[in-house]
Amino acid sequence: MRATVMYAAHDVRVETVPDPRIVEPTDALVRVTRACICGSDLWPYNSMPASETGNRMGHEFIGLVEAVGSDVHAVKKGDLVVAPFAWSDGTCEFCQQGLQTSCIHGGWWGGTELDGGQGEAVRVPLADGTLFVLPVGPDDALMPSLLTLSDVMGTGHHAALRAQVGPGRIAAVVGDGAVGLCGVIAARRLGAEQIVMLGRHADRIALARKFGATDVVSERGDAAIERVRELTGGLGAHAVLECVGHGEAMRTAVGIARAGGAVGRVGVPQEPTIPSAQPSFYDNITIAGGPAPVRAYMQELLPDVLEGRIEPGLVFDRVTHIDGVPDGYRAMNDRESIKVMIKF
Ligand SMILES: [Zn+2]
Protein backbone atom coordinates (compact mmCIF):
# COMPACT_ATOMS: atom_id res chain seq x y z
CA MET A 1 0.00 0.00 0.00
CA ARG A 2 0.95 3.65 -0.27
CA ALA A 3 1.58 5.68 2.86
CA THR A 4 3.12 8.96 4.02
CA VAL A 5 6.58 8.82 5.61
CA MET A 6 8.48 11.78 7.07
CA TYR A 7 12.27 11.43 6.93
CA ALA A 8 13.35 14.86 8.19
CA ALA A 9 12.14 18.42 8.45
CA HIS A 10 10.58 19.38 5.08
CA ASP A 11 11.13 15.85 3.76
CA VAL A 12 7.76 14.12 3.43
CA ARG A 13 7.42 11.24 0.94
CA VAL A 14 4.64 8.97 -0.22
CA GLU A 15 6.00 5.46 -0.50
CA THR A 16 4.99 1.87 -0.98
CA VAL A 17 5.06 0.12 2.40
CA PRO A 18 4.04 -3.37 3.57
CA ASP A 19 0.28 -4.01 3.60
CA PRO A 20 -1.04 -4.13 7.16
CA ARG A 21 -2.56 -7.34 8.47
CA ILE A 22 -4.26 -8.51 11.64
CA VAL A 23 -1.57 -9.29 14.24
CA GLU A 24 -3.43 -9.37 17.57
CA PRO A 25 -6.95 -10.77 18.08
CA THR A 26 -8.02 -7.28 19.22
CA ASP A 27 -6.94 -5.65 15.92
CA ALA A 28 -9.05 -4.39 13.05
CA LEU A 29 -7.91 -3.67 9.53
CA VAL A 30 -9.30 -0.40 8.17
CA ARG A 31 -9.13 0.77 4.56
CA VAL A 32 -8.87 4.55 4.80
CA THR A 33 -11.40 6.63 2.84
CA ARG A 34 -10.60 10.10 4.26
CA ALA A 35 -7.67 11.43 6.25
CA CYS A 36 -6.03 14.80 6.82
CA ILE A 37 -2.94 16.72 7.78
CA CYS A 38 -2.84 18.22 11.28
CA GLY A 39 -1.37 21.48 12.50
CA SER A 40 0.55 19.33 14.99
CA ASP A 41 2.19 17.50 12.04
CA LEU A 42 3.86 20.83 11.26
CA TRP A 43 5.94 20.68 14.45
CA PRO A 44 8.01 17.70 13.17
CA TYR A 45 7.75 19.11 9.63
CA ASN A 46 9.84 22.03 10.87
CA SER A 47 12.08 20.30 13.39
CA MET A 48 12.46 16.55 12.80
CA PRO A 49 16.09 15.38 12.79
CA ALA A 50 17.00 13.22 9.79
CA SER A 51 15.97 9.58 10.20
CA GLU A 52 16.95 6.62 8.01
CA THR A 53 13.75 4.70 8.65
CA GLY A 54 11.42 7.68 8.70
CA ASN A 55 8.17 8.06 10.64
CA ARG A 56 4.78 7.03 9.34
CA MET A 57 2.42 10.00 9.56
CA GLY A 58 -1.22 10.77 10.18
CA HIS A 59 -3.54 10.39 13.16
CA GLU A 60 -6.93 11.44 11.80
CA PHE A 61 -8.90 9.09 9.55
CA ILE A 62 -12.21 7.58 8.54
CA GLY A 63 -12.36 4.23 6.79
CA LEU A 64 -14.10 0.95 6.14
CA VAL A 65 -13.41 -2.05 8.33
CA GLU A 66 -12.03 -4.80 6.09
CA ALA A 67 -11.32 -7.45 8.71
CA VAL A 68 -11.36 -7.90 12.48
CA GLY A 69 -9.48 -10.15 14.86
CA SER A 70 -11.22 -12.96 16.75
CA ASP A 71 -11.59 -10.85 19.91
CA VAL A 72 -13.23 -7.78 18.30
CA HIS A 73 -16.95 -7.41 18.98
CA ALA A 74 -17.92 -3.72 18.72
CA VAL A 75 -17.05 -3.25 15.04
CA LYS A 76 -17.45 -5.60 12.08
CA LYS A 77 -16.42 -5.90 8.46
CA GLY A 78 -18.12 -3.24 6.35
CA ASP A 79 -18.58 -0.68 9.16
CA LEU A 80 -17.58 2.89 8.43
CA VAL A 81 -15.51 4.09 11.38
CA VAL A 82 -13.76 7.21 12.59
CA ALA A 83 -10.56 6.84 14.61
CA PRO A 84 -9.52 9.17 17.42
CA PHE A 85 -5.94 10.50 17.30
CA ALA A 86 -4.91 8.08 20.05
CA TRP A 87 -5.92 4.43 20.37
CA SER A 88 -7.22 3.01 23.64
CA ASP A 89 -8.77 -0.08 25.19
CA GLY A 90 -11.96 1.61 26.38
CA THR A 91 -11.93 -0.38 29.62
CA CYS A 92 -9.11 0.75 31.90
CA GLU A 93 -9.41 3.16 34.83
CA PHE A 94 -8.68 6.22 32.68
CA CYS A 95 -10.82 5.19 29.70
CA GLN A 96 -13.75 4.72 32.05
CA GLN A 97 -13.20 8.28 33.27
CA GLY A 98 -13.30 9.51 29.68
CA LEU A 99 -9.56 10.16 29.53
CA GLN A 100 -8.65 7.79 26.71
CA THR A 101 -5.45 9.67 25.87
CA SER A 102 -4.06 8.35 29.17
CA CYS A 103 -5.18 4.76 28.50
CA ILE A 104 -2.90 2.34 30.33
CA HIS A 105 -2.71 0.09 27.24
CA GLY A 106 -3.13 2.71 24.52
CA GLY A 107 -0.79 4.72 22.34
CA TRP A 108 -0.32 6.93 19.31
CA TRP A 109 -0.50 6.29 15.57
CA GLY A 110 2.45 6.24 13.23
CA GLY A 111 6.12 6.50 14.09
CA THR A 112 8.28 3.49 13.31
CA GLU A 113 6.05 0.73 14.73
CA LEU A 114 2.49 1.46 13.63
CA ASP A 115 0.56 2.59 10.58
CA GLY A 116 -0.46 6.22 10.34
CA GLY A 117 -3.70 7.66 9.04
CA GLN A 118 -2.09 9.26 5.98
CA GLY A 119 -1.96 5.95 4.13
CA GLU A 120 -4.27 3.59 2.30
CA ALA A 121 -4.86 1.23 5.23
CA VAL A 122 -4.24 0.98 8.97
CA ARG A 123 -3.88 -1.86 11.43
CA VAL A 124 -5.91 -0.58 14.39
CA PRO A 125 -4.89 -1.96 17.80
CA LEU A 126 -7.58 -2.37 20.48
CA ALA A 127 -10.28 -1.84 17.87
CA ASP A 128 -13.22 -2.19 20.27
CA GLY A 129 -12.08 0.68 22.46
CA THR A 130 -10.66 2.81 19.67
CA LEU A 131 -12.99 2.86 16.67
CA PHE A 132 -16.33 4.66 16.59
CA VAL A 133 -18.92 3.48 14.07
CA LEU A 134 -20.53 6.18 11.91
CA PRO A 135 -24.18 5.79 10.86
CA VAL A 136 -23.62 7.04 7.29
CA GLY A 137 -22.08 5.84 4.02
CA PRO A 138 -18.44 6.48 3.05
CA ASP A 139 -19.28 9.26 0.58
CA ASP A 140 -21.80 11.11 2.72
CA ALA A 141 -21.73 14.90 2.24
CA LEU A 142 -20.95 15.29 5.96
CA MET A 143 -17.59 13.50 5.59
CA PRO A 144 -15.44 16.63 6.22
CA SER A 145 -17.25 17.45 9.47
CA LEU A 146 -17.26 13.81 10.60
CA LEU A 147 -13.51 13.65 9.97
CA THR A 148 -12.95 16.53 12.42
CA LEU A 149 -14.28 14.28 15.20
CA SER A 150 -10.96 12.42 14.97
CA ASP A 151 -9.11 15.45 16.30
CA VAL A 152 -9.74 19.15 15.73
CA MET A 153 -13.42 19.41 16.72
CA GLY A 154 -12.92 17.24 19.77
CA THR A 155 -9.77 19.16 20.63
CA GLY A 156 -11.52 22.53 20.35
CA HIS A 157 -14.29 21.11 22.56
CA HIS A 158 -11.71 19.95 25.11
CA ALA A 159 -10.12 23.40 25.20
CA ALA A 160 -13.53 24.94 25.83
CA LEU A 161 -14.36 22.48 28.61
CA ARG A 162 -10.99 22.96 30.32
CA ALA A 163 -11.38 26.74 30.00
CA GLN A 164 -14.75 26.37 31.76
CA VAL A 165 -16.82 27.94 28.99
CA GLY A 166 -20.46 28.17 29.95
CA PRO A 167 -23.61 30.22 29.40
CA GLY A 168 -23.07 33.95 29.81
CA ARG A 169 -19.29 33.66 29.93
CA ILE A 170 -16.78 35.56 27.83
CA ALA A 171 -14.49 33.27 25.88
CA ALA A 172 -11.31 34.14 24.00
CA VAL A 173 -9.49 31.91 21.54
CA VAL A 174 -5.73 32.17 20.97
CA GLY A 175 -4.83 30.59 17.62
CA ASP A 176 -6.67 30.77 14.30
CA GLY A 177 -5.73 27.30 13.02
CA ALA A 178 -8.26 24.52 12.60
CA VAL A 179 -8.29 23.77 16.35
CA GLY A 180 -8.81 27.42 17.30
CA LEU A 181 -11.63 27.70 14.77
CA CYS A 182 -13.24 24.56 16.19
CA GLY A 183 -12.72 26.13 19.63
CA VAL A 184 -14.97 28.98 18.50
CA ILE A 185 -17.63 26.44 17.48
CA ALA A 186 -17.27 24.72 20.85
CA ALA A 187 -17.44 27.96 22.85
CA ARG A 188 -20.62 28.98 21.07
CA ARG A 189 -22.09 25.51 21.45
CA LEU A 190 -21.45 25.64 25.21
CA GLY A 191 -23.20 28.99 25.50
CA ALA A 192 -20.48 31.65 25.61
CA GLU A 193 -22.00 35.11 25.37
CA GLN A 194 -19.00 36.83 23.76
CA ILE A 195 -16.26 35.06 21.80
CA VAL A 196 -13.07 36.96 21.01
CA MET A 197 -10.86 35.40 18.31
CA LEU A 198 -7.20 36.37 18.19
CA GLY A 199 -6.10 35.98 14.59
CA ARG A 200 -4.73 37.79 11.59
CA HIS A 201 -5.49 35.85 8.41
CA ALA A 202 -8.52 37.21 6.53
CA ASP A 203 -9.83 33.76 5.50
CA ARG A 204 -9.55 32.41 9.03
CA ILE A 205 -11.17 35.48 10.57
CA ALA A 206 -14.09 35.16 8.16
CA LEU A 207 -14.56 31.53 9.17
CA ALA A 208 -14.26 32.41 12.88
CA ARG A 209 -17.06 34.96 12.47
CA LYS A 210 -19.19 32.40 10.64
CA PHE A 211 -18.59 29.97 13.53
CA GLY A 212 -19.69 32.52 16.12
CA ALA A 213 -16.79 34.83 17.01
CA THR A 214 -18.22 38.19 18.08
CA ASP A 215 -14.92 40.10 18.10
CA VAL A 216 -11.59 39.74 16.32
CA VAL A 217 -8.26 40.96 17.68
CA SER A 218 -5.40 41.07 15.19
CA GLU A 219 -2.74 42.73 17.33
CA ARG A 220 0.10 40.69 18.82
CA GLY A 221 1.70 40.47 22.28
CA ASP A 222 0.95 43.28 24.75
CA ALA A 223 -1.16 45.15 22.21
CA ALA A 224 -3.39 42.08 21.84
CA ILE A 225 -3.75 41.80 25.63
CA GLU A 226 -4.69 45.47 25.87
CA ARG A 227 -7.26 45.16 23.07
CA VAL A 228 -8.94 42.10 24.62
CA ARG A 229 -9.12 43.89 27.95
CA GLU A 230 -10.80 46.86 26.24
CA LEU A 231 -13.35 44.50 24.72
CA THR A 232 -14.11 42.85 28.07
CA GLY A 233 -14.78 45.83 30.31
CA GLY A 234 -11.13 45.98 31.34
CA LEU A 235 -11.34 42.64 33.15
CA GLY A 236 -10.37 40.00 30.58
CA ALA A 237 -12.07 36.80 29.46
CA HIS A 238 -13.49 34.17 31.82
CA ALA A 239 -12.46 31.33 29.54
CA VAL A 240 -9.35 31.34 27.33
CA LEU A 241 -8.73 28.57 24.80
CA GLU A 242 -4.98 28.28 24.03
CA CYS A 243 -4.77 26.46 20.69
CA VAL A 244 -1.18 27.10 19.55
CA GLY A 245 1.37 25.71 22.01
CA HIS A 246 4.32 28.09 21.88
CA GLY A 247 5.29 30.28 24.80
CA GLU A 248 4.09 33.57 23.38
CA ALA A 249 0.60 32.13 22.88
CA MET A 250 0.52 30.98 26.50
CA ARG A 251 1.71 34.38 27.75
CA THR A 252 -1.05 36.02 25.73
CA ALA A 253 -3.61 33.51 27.04
CA VAL A 254 -2.75 34.24 30.68
CA GLY A 255 -2.60 37.97 29.91
CA ILE A 256 -6.18 38.06 28.60
CA ALA A 257 -7.69 35.82 31.31
CA ARG A 258 -9.53 37.63 34.07
CA ALA A 259 -8.86 36.99 37.74
CA GLY A 260 -10.41 33.68 38.71
CA GLY A 261 -10.69 32.64 35.06
CA ALA A 262 -9.30 29.59 33.32
CA VAL A 263 -6.99 28.80 30.43
CA GLY A 264 -7.71 25.55 28.59
CA ARG A 265 -4.64 24.62 26.61
CA VAL A 266 -4.60 22.13 23.78
CA GLY A 267 -1.70 23.43 21.72
CA VAL A 268 1.24 21.02 22.07
CA PRO A 269 3.63 22.91 24.44
CA GLN A 270 6.92 23.78 22.81
CA GLU A 271 8.54 24.84 26.10
CA PRO A 272 9.34 22.64 29.12
CA THR A 273 7.74 24.99 31.64
CA ILE A 274 4.44 26.88 31.69
CA PRO A 275 5.01 30.58 30.94
CA SER A 276 3.48 33.32 33.12
CA ALA A 277 3.51 31.28 36.32
CA GLN A 278 3.52 34.40 38.53
CA PRO A 279 0.70 36.38 36.85
CA SER A 280 -1.48 33.26 36.72
CA PHE A 281 -0.75 32.62 40.42
CA TYR A 282 -1.57 36.13 41.64
CA ASP A 283 -4.80 36.23 39.63
CA ASN A 284 -5.94 32.74 40.66
CA ILE A 285 -6.10 31.65 37.02
CA THR A 286 -6.65 27.94 36.49
CA ILE A 287 -4.30 26.44 33.89
CA ALA A 288 -5.68 23.17 32.56
CA GLY A 289 -5.69 21.04 29.46
CA GLY A 290 -3.73 18.44 27.56
CA PRO A 291 -4.29 16.02 24.70
CA ALA A 292 -8.02 15.89 24.11
CA PRO A 293 -9.71 12.54 24.80
CA VAL A 294 -11.62 12.94 21.54
CA ARG A 295 -12.89 9.34 21.69
CA ALA A 296 -14.93 10.40 24.73
CA TYR A 297 -16.52 13.31 22.86
CA MET A 298 -17.56 11.57 19.62
CA GLN A 299 -20.92 10.37 20.92
CA GLU A 300 -21.78 13.82 22.24
CA LEU A 301 -20.69 15.81 19.17
CA LEU A 302 -22.01 13.42 16.50
CA PRO A 303 -25.70 14.47 16.65
CA ASP A 304 -24.75 18.13 16.23
CA VAL A 305 -22.80 17.23 13.07
CA LEU A 306 -25.49 14.90 11.68
CA GLU A 307 -28.24 17.45 12.30
CA GLY A 308 -26.21 20.35 10.91
CA ARG A 309 -26.02 22.42 14.10
CA ILE A 310 -22.24 22.63 13.74
CA GLU A 311 -20.16 22.47 10.54
CA PRO A 312 -16.52 22.05 11.59
CA GLY A 313 -15.69 20.48 8.20
CA LEU A 314 -15.49 24.01 6.81
CA VAL A 315 -11.93 24.16 8.19
CA PHE A 316 -10.89 22.02 5.20
CA ASP A 317 -10.05 24.39 2.38
CA ARG A 318 -8.09 21.95 0.21
CA VAL A 319 -8.57 18.33 -0.87
CA THR A 320 -5.82 16.15 -2.28
CA HIS A 321 -5.09 12.60 -3.36
CA ILE A 322 -2.36 10.79 -1.43
CA ASP A 323 0.29 11.84 -3.97
CA GLY A 324 -0.44 15.46 -3.08
CA VAL A 325 0.30 14.99 0.63
CA PRO A 326 3.87 16.42 0.57
CA ASP A 327 2.58 19.57 -1.13
CA GLY A 328 -0.27 19.64 1.39
CA TYR A 329 2.28 19.87 4.23
CA ARG A 330 4.01 22.70 2.40
CA ALA A 331 0.73 24.54 1.80
CA MET A 332 -0.30 24.32 5.46
CA ASN A 333 3.16 25.32 6.60
CA ASP A 334 3.09 28.35 4.28
CA ARG A 335 -0.37 29.24 5.65
CA GLU A 336 -1.75 28.84 2.13
CA SER A 337 -4.19 26.33 3.52
CA ILE A 338 -5.93 26.02 6.90
CA LYS A 339 -6.31 22.23 6.73
CA VAL A 340 -5.87 19.68 3.96
CA MET A 341 -8.15 16.67 3.52
CA ILE A 342 -6.86 13.54 1.81
CA LYS A 343 -9.43 11.63 -0.24
CA PHE A 344 -8.64 8.03 -1.14
ZN1 LIG B 1 -7.77 2.48 28.60
mmCIF file of N, CA, C and O and ligand atoms in Angstrom, residues 87-96 99-100 102-106 126, ligand 1:
data_model
loop_
_atom_site.group_PDB
_atom_site.id
_atom_site.type_symbol
_atom_site.label_atom_id
_atom_site.label_comp_id
_atom_site.label_asym_id
_atom_site.label_seq_id
_atom_site.Cartn_x
_atom_site.Cartn_y
_atom_site.Cartn_z
ATOM 1 N N TRP A 87 -5.141 5.658 20.229
ATOM 2 C CA TRP A 87 -5.921 4.427 20.367
ATOM 3 C C TRP A 87 -5.934 4.006 21.830
ATOM 4 O O TRP A 87 -5.022 4.345 22.601
ATOM 5 N N SER A 88 -6.996 3.281 22.220
ATOM 6 C CA SER A 88 -7.220 3.014 23.641
ATOM 7 C C SER A 88 -8.103 1.782 23.811
ATOM 8 O O SER A 88 -8.860 1.433 22.908
ATOM 9 N N ASP A 89 -8.017 1.167 24.986
ATOM 10 C CA ASP A 89 -8.772 -0.082 25.188
ATOM 11 C C ASP A 89 -10.239 0.140 25.531
ATOM 12 O O ASP A 89 -11.066 -0.755 25.389
ATOM 13 N N GLY A 90 -10.563 1.339 26.043
ATOM 14 C CA GLY A 90 -11.957 1.612 26.384
ATOM 15 C C GLY A 90 -12.405 1.009 27.704
ATOM 16 O O GLY A 90 -13.566 1.172 28.087
ATOM 17 N N THR A 91 -11.517 0.338 28.400
ATOM 18 C CA THR A 91 -11.934 -0.377 29.616
ATOM 19 C C THR A 91 -11.132 -0.026 30.864
ATOM 20 O O THR A 91 -11.581 -0.300 31.977
ATOM 21 N N CYS A 92 -9.958 0.531 30.723
ATOM 22 C CA CYS A 92 -9.106 0.751 31.903
ATOM 23 C C CYS A 92 -9.647 1.896 32.761
ATOM 24 O O CYS A 92 -10.601 2.580 32.400
ATOM 25 N N GLU A 93 -9.024 2.096 33.887
ATOM 26 C CA GLU A 93 -9.415 3.155 34.833
ATOM 27 C C GLU A 93 -9.595 4.516 34.129
ATOM 28 O O GLU A 93 -10.583 5.210 34.327
ATOM 29 N N PHE A 94 -8.630 4.887 33.298
ATOM 30 C CA PHE A 94 -8.682 6.220 32.677
ATOM 31 C C PHE A 94 -9.700 6.287 31.547
ATOM 32 O O PHE A 94 -10.394 7.294 31.390
ATOM 33 N N CYS A 95 -9.795 5.215 30.758
ATOM 34 C CA CYS A 95 -10.820 5.190 29.698
ATOM 35 C C CYS A 95 -12.214 5.320 30.301
ATOM 36 O O CYS A 95 -13.072 6.028 29.772
ATOM 37 N N GLN A 96 -12.432 4.647 31.420
ATOM 38 C CA GLN A 96 -13.753 4.722 32.051
ATOM 39 C C GLN A 96 -14.061 6.114 32.564
ATOM 40 O O GLN A 96 -15.215 6.500 32.676
ATOM 41 N N LEU A 99 -10.875 9.586 29.803
ATOM 42 C CA LEU A 99 -9.557 10.164 29.530
ATOM 43 C C LEU A 99 -8.736 9.145 28.721
ATOM 44 O O LEU A 99 -7.679 8.667 29.155
ATOM 45 N N GLN A 100 -9.253 8.856 27.525
ATOM 46 C CA GLN A 100 -8.654 7.793 26.709
ATOM 47 C C GLN A 100 -7.225 8.089 26.268
ATOM 48 O O GLN A 100 -6.488 7.162 25.917
ATOM 49 N N SER A 102 -4.938 8.889 28.132
ATOM 50 C CA SER A 102 -4.058 8.351 29.173
ATOM 51 C C SER A 102 -4.274 6.858 29.358
ATOM 52 O O SER A 102 -3.856 6.286 30.382
ATOM 53 N N CYS A 103 -4.907 6.205 28.397
ATOM 54 C CA CYS A 103 -5.177 4.757 28.499
ATOM 55 C C CYS A 103 -3.903 3.996 28.873
ATOM 56 O O CYS A 103 -2.836 4.205 28.283
ATOM 57 N N ILE A 104 -4.050 3.110 29.831
ATOM 58 C CA ILE A 104 -2.905 2.344 30.331
ATOM 59 C C ILE A 104 -2.317 1.444 29.236
ATOM 60 O O ILE A 104 -1.118 1.179 29.209
ATOM 61 N N HIS A 105 -3.182 1.005 28.292
ATOM 62 C CA HIS A 105 -2.715 0.094 27.239
ATOM 63 C C HIS A 105 -2.692 0.742 25.861
ATOM 64 O O HIS A 105 -2.453 0.080 24.872
ATOM 65 N N GLY A 106 -2.970 2.053 25.813
ATOM 66 C CA GLY A 106 -3.127 2.713 24.515
ATOM 67 C C GLY A 106 -1.837 3.308 23.979
ATOM 68 O O GLY A 106 -0.747 3.063 24.512
ATOM 69 N N LEU A 126 -6.481 -2.583 19.522
ATOM 70 C CA LEU A 126 -7.579 -2.372 20.481
ATOM 71 C C LEU A 126 -8.810 -1.761 19.804
ATOM 72 O O LEU A 126 -9.335 -0.726 20.221
HETATM 73 ZN ZN ZN B 1 -7.767 2.477 28.596
#
